[in-house]
Coordinates of C-alpha atoms and ligand atoms in Angstrom, one line a residue:
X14 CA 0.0 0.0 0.0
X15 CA 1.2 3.5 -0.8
X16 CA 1.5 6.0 1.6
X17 CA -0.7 9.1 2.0
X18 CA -0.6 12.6 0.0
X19 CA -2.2 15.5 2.0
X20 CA -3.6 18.5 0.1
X21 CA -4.2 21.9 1.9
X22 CA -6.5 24.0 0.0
X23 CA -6.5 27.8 0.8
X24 CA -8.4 29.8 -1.5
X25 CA -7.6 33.2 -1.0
X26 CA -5.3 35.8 -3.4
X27 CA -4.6 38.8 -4.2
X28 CA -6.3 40.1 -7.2
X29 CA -8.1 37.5 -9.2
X30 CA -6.6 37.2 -12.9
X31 CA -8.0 37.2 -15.7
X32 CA -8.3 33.6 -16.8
X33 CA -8.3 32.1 -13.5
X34 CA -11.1 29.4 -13.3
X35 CA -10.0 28.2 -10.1
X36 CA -12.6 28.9 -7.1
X37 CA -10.3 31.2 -5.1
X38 CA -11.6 34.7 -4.0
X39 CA -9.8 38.0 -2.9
X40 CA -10.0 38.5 1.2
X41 CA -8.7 40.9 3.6
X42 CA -5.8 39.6 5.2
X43 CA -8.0 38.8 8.8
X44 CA -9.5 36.2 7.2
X45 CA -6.7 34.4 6.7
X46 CA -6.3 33.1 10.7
X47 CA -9.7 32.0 11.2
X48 CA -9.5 29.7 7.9
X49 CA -6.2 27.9 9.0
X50 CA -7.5 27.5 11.9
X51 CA -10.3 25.9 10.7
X52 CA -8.0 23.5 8.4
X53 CA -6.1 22.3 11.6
X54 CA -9.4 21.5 13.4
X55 CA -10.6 19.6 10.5
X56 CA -7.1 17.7 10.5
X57 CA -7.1 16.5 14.5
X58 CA -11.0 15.8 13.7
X59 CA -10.2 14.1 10.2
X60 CA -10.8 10.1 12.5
X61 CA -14.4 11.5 13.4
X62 CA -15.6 13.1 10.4
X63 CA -14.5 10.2 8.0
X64 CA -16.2 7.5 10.2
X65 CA -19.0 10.1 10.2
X66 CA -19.4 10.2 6.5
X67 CA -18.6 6.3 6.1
X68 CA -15.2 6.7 4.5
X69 CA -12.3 3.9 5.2
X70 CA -8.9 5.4 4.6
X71 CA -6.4 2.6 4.1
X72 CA -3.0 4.1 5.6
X73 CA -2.1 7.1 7.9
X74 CA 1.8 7.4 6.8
X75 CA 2.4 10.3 5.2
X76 CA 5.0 11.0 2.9
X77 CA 4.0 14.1 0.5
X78 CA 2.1 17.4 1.6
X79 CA 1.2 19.8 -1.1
X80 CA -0.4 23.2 0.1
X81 CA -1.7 24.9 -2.9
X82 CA -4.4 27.7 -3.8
X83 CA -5.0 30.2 -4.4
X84 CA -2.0 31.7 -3.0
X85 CA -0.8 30.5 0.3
X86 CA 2.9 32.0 0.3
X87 CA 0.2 35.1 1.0
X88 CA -0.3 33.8 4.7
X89 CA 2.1 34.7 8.0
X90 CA 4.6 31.9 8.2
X91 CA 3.9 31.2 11.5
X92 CA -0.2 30.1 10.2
X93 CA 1.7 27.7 7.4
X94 CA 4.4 26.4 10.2
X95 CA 1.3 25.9 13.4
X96 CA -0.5 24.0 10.2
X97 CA 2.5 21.6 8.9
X98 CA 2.5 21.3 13.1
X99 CA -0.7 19.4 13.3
X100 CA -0.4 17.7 10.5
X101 CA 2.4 15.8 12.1
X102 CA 1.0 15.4 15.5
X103 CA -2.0 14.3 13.9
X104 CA -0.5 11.9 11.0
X105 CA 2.6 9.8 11.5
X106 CA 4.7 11.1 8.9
X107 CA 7.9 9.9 6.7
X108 CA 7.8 13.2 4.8
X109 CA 9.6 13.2 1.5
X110 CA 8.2 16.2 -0.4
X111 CA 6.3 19.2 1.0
X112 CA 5.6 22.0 -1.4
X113 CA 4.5 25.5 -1.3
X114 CA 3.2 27.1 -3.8
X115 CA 4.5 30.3 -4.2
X116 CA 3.6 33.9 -6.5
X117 CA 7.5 35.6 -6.8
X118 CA 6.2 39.0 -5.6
X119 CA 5.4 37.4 -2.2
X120 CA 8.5 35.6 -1.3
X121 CA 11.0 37.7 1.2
X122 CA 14.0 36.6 3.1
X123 CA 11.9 36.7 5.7
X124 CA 9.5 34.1 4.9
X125 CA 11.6 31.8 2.8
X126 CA 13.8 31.3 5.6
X127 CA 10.8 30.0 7.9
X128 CA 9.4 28.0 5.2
X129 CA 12.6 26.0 5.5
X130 CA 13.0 25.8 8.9
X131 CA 8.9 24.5 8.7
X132 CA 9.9 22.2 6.7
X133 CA 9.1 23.0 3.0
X134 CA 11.4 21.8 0.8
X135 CA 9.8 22.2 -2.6
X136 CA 8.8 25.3 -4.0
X137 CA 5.7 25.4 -6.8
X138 CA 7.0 29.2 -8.2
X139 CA 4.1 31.2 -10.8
X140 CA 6.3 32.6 -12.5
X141 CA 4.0 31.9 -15.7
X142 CA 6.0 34.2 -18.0
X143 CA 8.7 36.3 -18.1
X144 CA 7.0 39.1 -20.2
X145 CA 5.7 42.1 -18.3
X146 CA 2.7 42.7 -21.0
X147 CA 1.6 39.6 -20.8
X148 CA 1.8 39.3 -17.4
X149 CA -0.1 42.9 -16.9
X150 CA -2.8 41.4 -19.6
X151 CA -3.6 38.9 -17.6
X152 CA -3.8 40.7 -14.4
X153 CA -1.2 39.2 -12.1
X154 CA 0.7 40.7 -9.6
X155 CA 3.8 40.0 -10.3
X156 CA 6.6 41.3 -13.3
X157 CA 9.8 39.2 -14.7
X158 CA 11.9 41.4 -12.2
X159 CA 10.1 39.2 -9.2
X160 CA 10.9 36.4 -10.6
X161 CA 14.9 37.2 -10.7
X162 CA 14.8 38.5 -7.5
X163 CA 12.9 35.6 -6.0
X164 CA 14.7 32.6 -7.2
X165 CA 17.8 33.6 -5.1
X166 CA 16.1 34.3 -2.3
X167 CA 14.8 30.3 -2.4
X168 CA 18.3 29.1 -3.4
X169 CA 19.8 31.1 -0.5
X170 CA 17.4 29.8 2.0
X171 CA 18.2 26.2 1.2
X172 CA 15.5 25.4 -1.2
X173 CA 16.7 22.6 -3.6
X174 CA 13.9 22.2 -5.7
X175 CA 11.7 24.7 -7.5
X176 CA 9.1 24.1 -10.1
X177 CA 8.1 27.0 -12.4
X178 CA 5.0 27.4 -13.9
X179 CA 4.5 28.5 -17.2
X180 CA 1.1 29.4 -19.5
X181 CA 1.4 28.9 -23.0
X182 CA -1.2 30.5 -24.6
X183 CA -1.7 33.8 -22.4
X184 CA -3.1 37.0 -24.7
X185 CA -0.4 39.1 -26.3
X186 CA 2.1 36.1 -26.6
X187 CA 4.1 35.5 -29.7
X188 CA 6.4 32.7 -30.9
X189 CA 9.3 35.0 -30.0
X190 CA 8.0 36.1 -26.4
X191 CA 7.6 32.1 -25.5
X192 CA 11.0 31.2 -26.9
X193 CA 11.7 33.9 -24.9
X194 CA 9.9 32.8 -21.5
X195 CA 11.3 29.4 -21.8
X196 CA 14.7 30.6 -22.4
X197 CA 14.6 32.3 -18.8
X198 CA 13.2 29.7 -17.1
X199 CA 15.9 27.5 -18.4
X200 CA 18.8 30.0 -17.7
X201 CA 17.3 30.3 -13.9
X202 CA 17.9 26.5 -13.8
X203 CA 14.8 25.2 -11.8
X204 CA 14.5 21.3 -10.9
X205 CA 11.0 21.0 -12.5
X206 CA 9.2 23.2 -14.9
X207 CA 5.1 22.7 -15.4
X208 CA 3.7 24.1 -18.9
X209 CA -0.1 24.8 -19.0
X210 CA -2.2 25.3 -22.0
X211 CA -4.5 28.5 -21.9
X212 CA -8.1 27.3 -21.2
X213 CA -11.1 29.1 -22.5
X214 CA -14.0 28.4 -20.8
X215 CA -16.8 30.5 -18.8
X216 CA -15.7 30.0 -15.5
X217 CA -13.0 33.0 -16.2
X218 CA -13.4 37.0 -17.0
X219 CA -11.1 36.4 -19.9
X220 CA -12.8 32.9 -21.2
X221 CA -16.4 34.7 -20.9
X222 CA -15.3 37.6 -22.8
X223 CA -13.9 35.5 -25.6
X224 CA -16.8 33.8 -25.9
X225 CA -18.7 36.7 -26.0
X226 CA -17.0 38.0 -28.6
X227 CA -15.9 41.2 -26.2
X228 CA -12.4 43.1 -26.2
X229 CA -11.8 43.0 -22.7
X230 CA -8.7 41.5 -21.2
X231 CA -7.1 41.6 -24.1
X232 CA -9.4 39.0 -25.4
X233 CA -8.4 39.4 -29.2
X234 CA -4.6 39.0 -28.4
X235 CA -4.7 35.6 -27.8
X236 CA -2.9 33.1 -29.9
X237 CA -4.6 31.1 -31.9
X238 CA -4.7 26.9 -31.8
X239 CA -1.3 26.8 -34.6
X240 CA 0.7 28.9 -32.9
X241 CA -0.6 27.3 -29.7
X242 CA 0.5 23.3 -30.9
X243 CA 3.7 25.0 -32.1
X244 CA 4.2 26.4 -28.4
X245 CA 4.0 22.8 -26.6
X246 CA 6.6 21.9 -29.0
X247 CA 8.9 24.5 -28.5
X248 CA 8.4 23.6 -24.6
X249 CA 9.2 19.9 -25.6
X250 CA 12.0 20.6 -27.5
X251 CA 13.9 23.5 -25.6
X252 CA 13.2 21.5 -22.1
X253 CA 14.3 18.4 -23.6
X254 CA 17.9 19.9 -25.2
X255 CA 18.4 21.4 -21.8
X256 CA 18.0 18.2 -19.8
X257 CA 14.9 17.9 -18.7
X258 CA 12.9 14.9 -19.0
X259 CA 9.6 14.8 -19.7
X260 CA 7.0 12.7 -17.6
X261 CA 3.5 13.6 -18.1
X262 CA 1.2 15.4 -20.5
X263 CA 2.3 19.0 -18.5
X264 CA 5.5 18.0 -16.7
X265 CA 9.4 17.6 -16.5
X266 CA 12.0 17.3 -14.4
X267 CA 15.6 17.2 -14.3
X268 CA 16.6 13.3 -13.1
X269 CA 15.1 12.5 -9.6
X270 CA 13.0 15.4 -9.1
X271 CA 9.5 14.2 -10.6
X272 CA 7.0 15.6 -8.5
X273 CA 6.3 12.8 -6.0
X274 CA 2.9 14.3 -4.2
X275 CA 1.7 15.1 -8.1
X276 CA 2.2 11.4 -9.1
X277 CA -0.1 9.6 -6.7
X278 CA -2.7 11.7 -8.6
X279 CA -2.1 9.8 -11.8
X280 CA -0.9 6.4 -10.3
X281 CA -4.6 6.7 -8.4
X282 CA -2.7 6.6 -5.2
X283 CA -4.8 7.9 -2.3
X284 CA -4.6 11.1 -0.7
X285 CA -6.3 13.4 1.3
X286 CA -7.4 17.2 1.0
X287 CA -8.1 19.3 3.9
X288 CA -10.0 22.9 3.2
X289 CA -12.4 24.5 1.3
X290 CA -13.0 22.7 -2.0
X291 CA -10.3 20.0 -1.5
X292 CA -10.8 16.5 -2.9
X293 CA -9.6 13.2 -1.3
X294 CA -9.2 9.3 -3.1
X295 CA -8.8 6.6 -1.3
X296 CA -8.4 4.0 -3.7
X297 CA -11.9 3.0 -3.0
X298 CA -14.0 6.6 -2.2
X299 CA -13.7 9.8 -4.0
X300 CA -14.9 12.7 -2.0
X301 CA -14.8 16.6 -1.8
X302 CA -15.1 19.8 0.8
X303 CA -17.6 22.3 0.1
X304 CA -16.4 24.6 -2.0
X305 CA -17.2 28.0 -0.5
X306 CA -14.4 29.2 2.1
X307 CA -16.9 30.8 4.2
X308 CA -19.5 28.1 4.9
X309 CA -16.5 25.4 5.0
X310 CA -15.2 27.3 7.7
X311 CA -18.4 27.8 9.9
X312 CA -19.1 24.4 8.9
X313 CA -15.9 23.3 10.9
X314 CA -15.8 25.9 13.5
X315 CA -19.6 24.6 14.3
X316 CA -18.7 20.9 14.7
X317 CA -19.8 19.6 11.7
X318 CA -18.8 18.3 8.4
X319 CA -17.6 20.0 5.4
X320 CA -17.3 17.0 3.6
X321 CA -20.0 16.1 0.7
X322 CA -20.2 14.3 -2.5
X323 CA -18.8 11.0 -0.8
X324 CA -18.8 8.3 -3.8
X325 CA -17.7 4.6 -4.0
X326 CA -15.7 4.1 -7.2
X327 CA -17.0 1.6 -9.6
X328 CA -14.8 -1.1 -10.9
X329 CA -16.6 0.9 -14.6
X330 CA -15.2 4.3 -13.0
X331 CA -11.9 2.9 -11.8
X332 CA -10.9 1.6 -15.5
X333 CA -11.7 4.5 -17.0
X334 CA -9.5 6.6 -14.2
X335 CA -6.6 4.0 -14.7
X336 CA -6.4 5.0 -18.6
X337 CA -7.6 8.5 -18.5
X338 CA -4.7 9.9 -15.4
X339 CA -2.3 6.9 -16.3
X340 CA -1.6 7.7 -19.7
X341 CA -0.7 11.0 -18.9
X342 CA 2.7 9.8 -17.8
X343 CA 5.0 9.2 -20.8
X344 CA 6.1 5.9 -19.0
X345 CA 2.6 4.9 -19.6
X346 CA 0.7 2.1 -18.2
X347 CA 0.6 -1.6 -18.0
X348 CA -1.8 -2.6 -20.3
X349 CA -1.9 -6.3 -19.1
X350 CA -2.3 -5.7 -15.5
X351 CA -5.5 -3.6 -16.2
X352 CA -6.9 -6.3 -18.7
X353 CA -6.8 -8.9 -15.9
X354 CA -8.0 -6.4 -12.6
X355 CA -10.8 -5.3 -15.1
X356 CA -11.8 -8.4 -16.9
X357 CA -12.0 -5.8 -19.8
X358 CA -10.2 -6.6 -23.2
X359 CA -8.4 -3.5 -24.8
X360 CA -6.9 -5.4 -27.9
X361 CA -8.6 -3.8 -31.1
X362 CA -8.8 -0.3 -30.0
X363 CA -5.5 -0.2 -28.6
X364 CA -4.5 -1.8 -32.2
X365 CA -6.2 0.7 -34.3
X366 CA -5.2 3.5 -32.1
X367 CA -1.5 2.2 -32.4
X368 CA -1.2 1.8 -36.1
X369 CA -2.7 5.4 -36.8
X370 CA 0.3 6.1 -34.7
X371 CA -1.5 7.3 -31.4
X372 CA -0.5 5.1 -29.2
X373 CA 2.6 3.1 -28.7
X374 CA 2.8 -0.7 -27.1
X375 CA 6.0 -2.1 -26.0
X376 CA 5.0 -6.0 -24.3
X377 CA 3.1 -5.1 -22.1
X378 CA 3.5 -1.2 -21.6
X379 CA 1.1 1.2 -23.2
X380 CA 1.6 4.9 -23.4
X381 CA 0.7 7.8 -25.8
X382 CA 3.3 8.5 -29.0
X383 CA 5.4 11.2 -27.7
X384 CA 4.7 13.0 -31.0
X385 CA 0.8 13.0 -30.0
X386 CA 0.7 14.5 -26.6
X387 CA -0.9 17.7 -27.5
X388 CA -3.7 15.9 -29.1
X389 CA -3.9 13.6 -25.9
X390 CA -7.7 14.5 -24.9
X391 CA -8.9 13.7 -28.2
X392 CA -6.9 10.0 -27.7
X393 CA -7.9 9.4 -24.8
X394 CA -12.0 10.0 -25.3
X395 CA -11.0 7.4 -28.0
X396 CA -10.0 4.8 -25.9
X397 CA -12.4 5.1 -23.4
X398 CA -15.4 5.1 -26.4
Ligands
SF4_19 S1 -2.8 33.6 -8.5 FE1 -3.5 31.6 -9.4 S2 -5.3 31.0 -8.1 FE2 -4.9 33.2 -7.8 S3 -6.2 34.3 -9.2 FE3 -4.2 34.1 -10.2 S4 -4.3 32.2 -11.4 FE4 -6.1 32.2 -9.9

């Protein structure tokens, strides 16, 4: 059996930008106590509130915490070091990999320095790009001259392993400004580098206005789905010729710094979230917090539950989870392993999908062609048809 992931949730920033679809919200800063507080109830109480809502969790060792937003490098150190401080006395721990995510304009010597001795030993940095109009565009905080200023703070602090983010596809960004972008990030030398894809949907000001036809947000600037393809390929490339491997759909790493807490999400290892909105898998249950930060933490505060949506997996579910998460990772999956747990027989679509050179199968290893993975939803709903 694995060992556990734990999620925080906290939902709070400091503007909301422009194609955030994330359920975070902007609060004044004396919220921030009462809902960390409210986290490290629902942690000692986590026993009472699972047998409550019927949920069997299979282990209590935990080996990964990932506290992510939102943006929780916003809070006093002393709120993220009191909550890594009942984790422990609540969990027994064998902690590996505990990361922060962190916006660059919020990091100081200050806080870096207690992170550490908390101990935080992964940072999940937004950079996102390292062009000022793109980042003004889109309405975040921060400018490229964070970002430099930041990354030596961490290193000086003793933090060995950063991830950046990066968006390809934000308005105003052109083939040059993304060479550009990755260039930095490569030259700053972080362990781990994530690349996301712009998404355009209506739960963001800048995904309503495009498909409202509107201006706003620079809504017109945005690249379109060529230069987009031609974007993840740069990322492939450049990361690749500057040693980086990649592992999933989004993801590399230099050697030995995958990100451990990320892959129980795709292995369908179980983990636990704690907060407003959080989800939890226990390899049998799938379950989630409610979402709003204000009724999770009166729920809490009050005694009760914030947990809902509690959901037995069906063996249906769980092969359809296997495929869907496990072919993210380039190392793919084993084909014959899930045959036989499933009773389910893959052969002719897995054949068809191969030899129109979607899929690759090595014995008994199956992953998506490396050359595919920006076309990977469309191969995926495939297999699972
Ligand atoms: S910092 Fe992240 S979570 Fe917060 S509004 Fe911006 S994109 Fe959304």
């Amino acid at each position: 059996m694995s060992n556990l992931g734990l999620y925080i949730q906290v939902p709070f920033c400091q503007t909301k930008c422009t194609y955030c679809n994330f359920h975070t919200g902007v609060v004044s800063f004396d919220r921030f106590a009462p809902y960390v507080h409210a986290v490290q109830q629902e942690i000692t109480n986590a026993s009472d509130l699972f047998a409550e809502a019927g949920i069997v969790v299979p282990t209590e060792i935990v080996d990964t915490i990932y506290i992510g937003g939102g943006t929780p490098s916003l809070l006093n150190p002393e709120l993220l070091t009191g909550l890594l401080h009942t984790i422990q006395e609540r969990f027994p721990c064998a902690l590996q990999e505990v990361t922060l995510e962190a916006d660059p304009e919020t990091i100081t010597r200050e806080k870096a320095g207690q992170w550490v001795s908390s101990k935080i030993n992964r940072i999940s940095f937004g950079s996102q790009s390292f062009v000022d109009n793109e980042l003004k565009a889109a309405g975040r905080m921060h400018r490229s001259a964070d970002i430099y200023n930041a990354v030596p703070i961490l290193r000086n602090a003793g933090i060995h392993n950063i991830s950046f983010d990066l968006i390809a596809g934000l308005p105003k960004q052109s083939h040059d400004s993304w060479r550009h972008s990755l260039a930095e990030t490569i030259a700053l030398s972080p362990e781990h580098v994530s690349v996301y894809m712009m998404e355009i949907d209506e739960g963001s000001r800048l995904g309503l206005e495009v498909l409202n036809q509107g201006s706003r947000y620079s809504a017109r600037e945005l690249p379109n789905e060529e230069a987009m393809a031609d974007f993840y390929e740069l990322a492939q490339r450049d990361l690749r010729s500057a040693g980086y491997e990649q592992y999933e759909i989004s993801n590399w790493a230099k050697p030995g710094f995958a990100s451990q807490h990320n892959l129980k999400y795709w292995r369908r290892e179980p983990y636990l979230g704690f907060g407003a909105g959080a989800h939890s898998f226990s390899g049998q249950q799938r379950w989630s917090n409610l979402h709003d930060a204000a009724a999770y933490a009166a729920a809490i505060t009050n005694g009760t539950s914030a947990i809902e949506n509690v959901q037995s997996v069906s063996p249906q579910s769980a092969l359809e989870e296997e495929l869907f998460l496990g072919l993210r990772q380039l190392a793919g999956i084993n084909l014959a392993r899930i045959e036989r747990q499933y009773g389910v027989n893959l052969g002719d679509k897995v054949q068809r999908l191969a030899s129109s050179g979607m899929l690759e199968q090595q014995g008994d290893v199956l992953r998506l062609a490396p050359a595919k993975l920006n076309v990977s939803n469309e191969i995926l709903v495939e297999l699972l048809r």
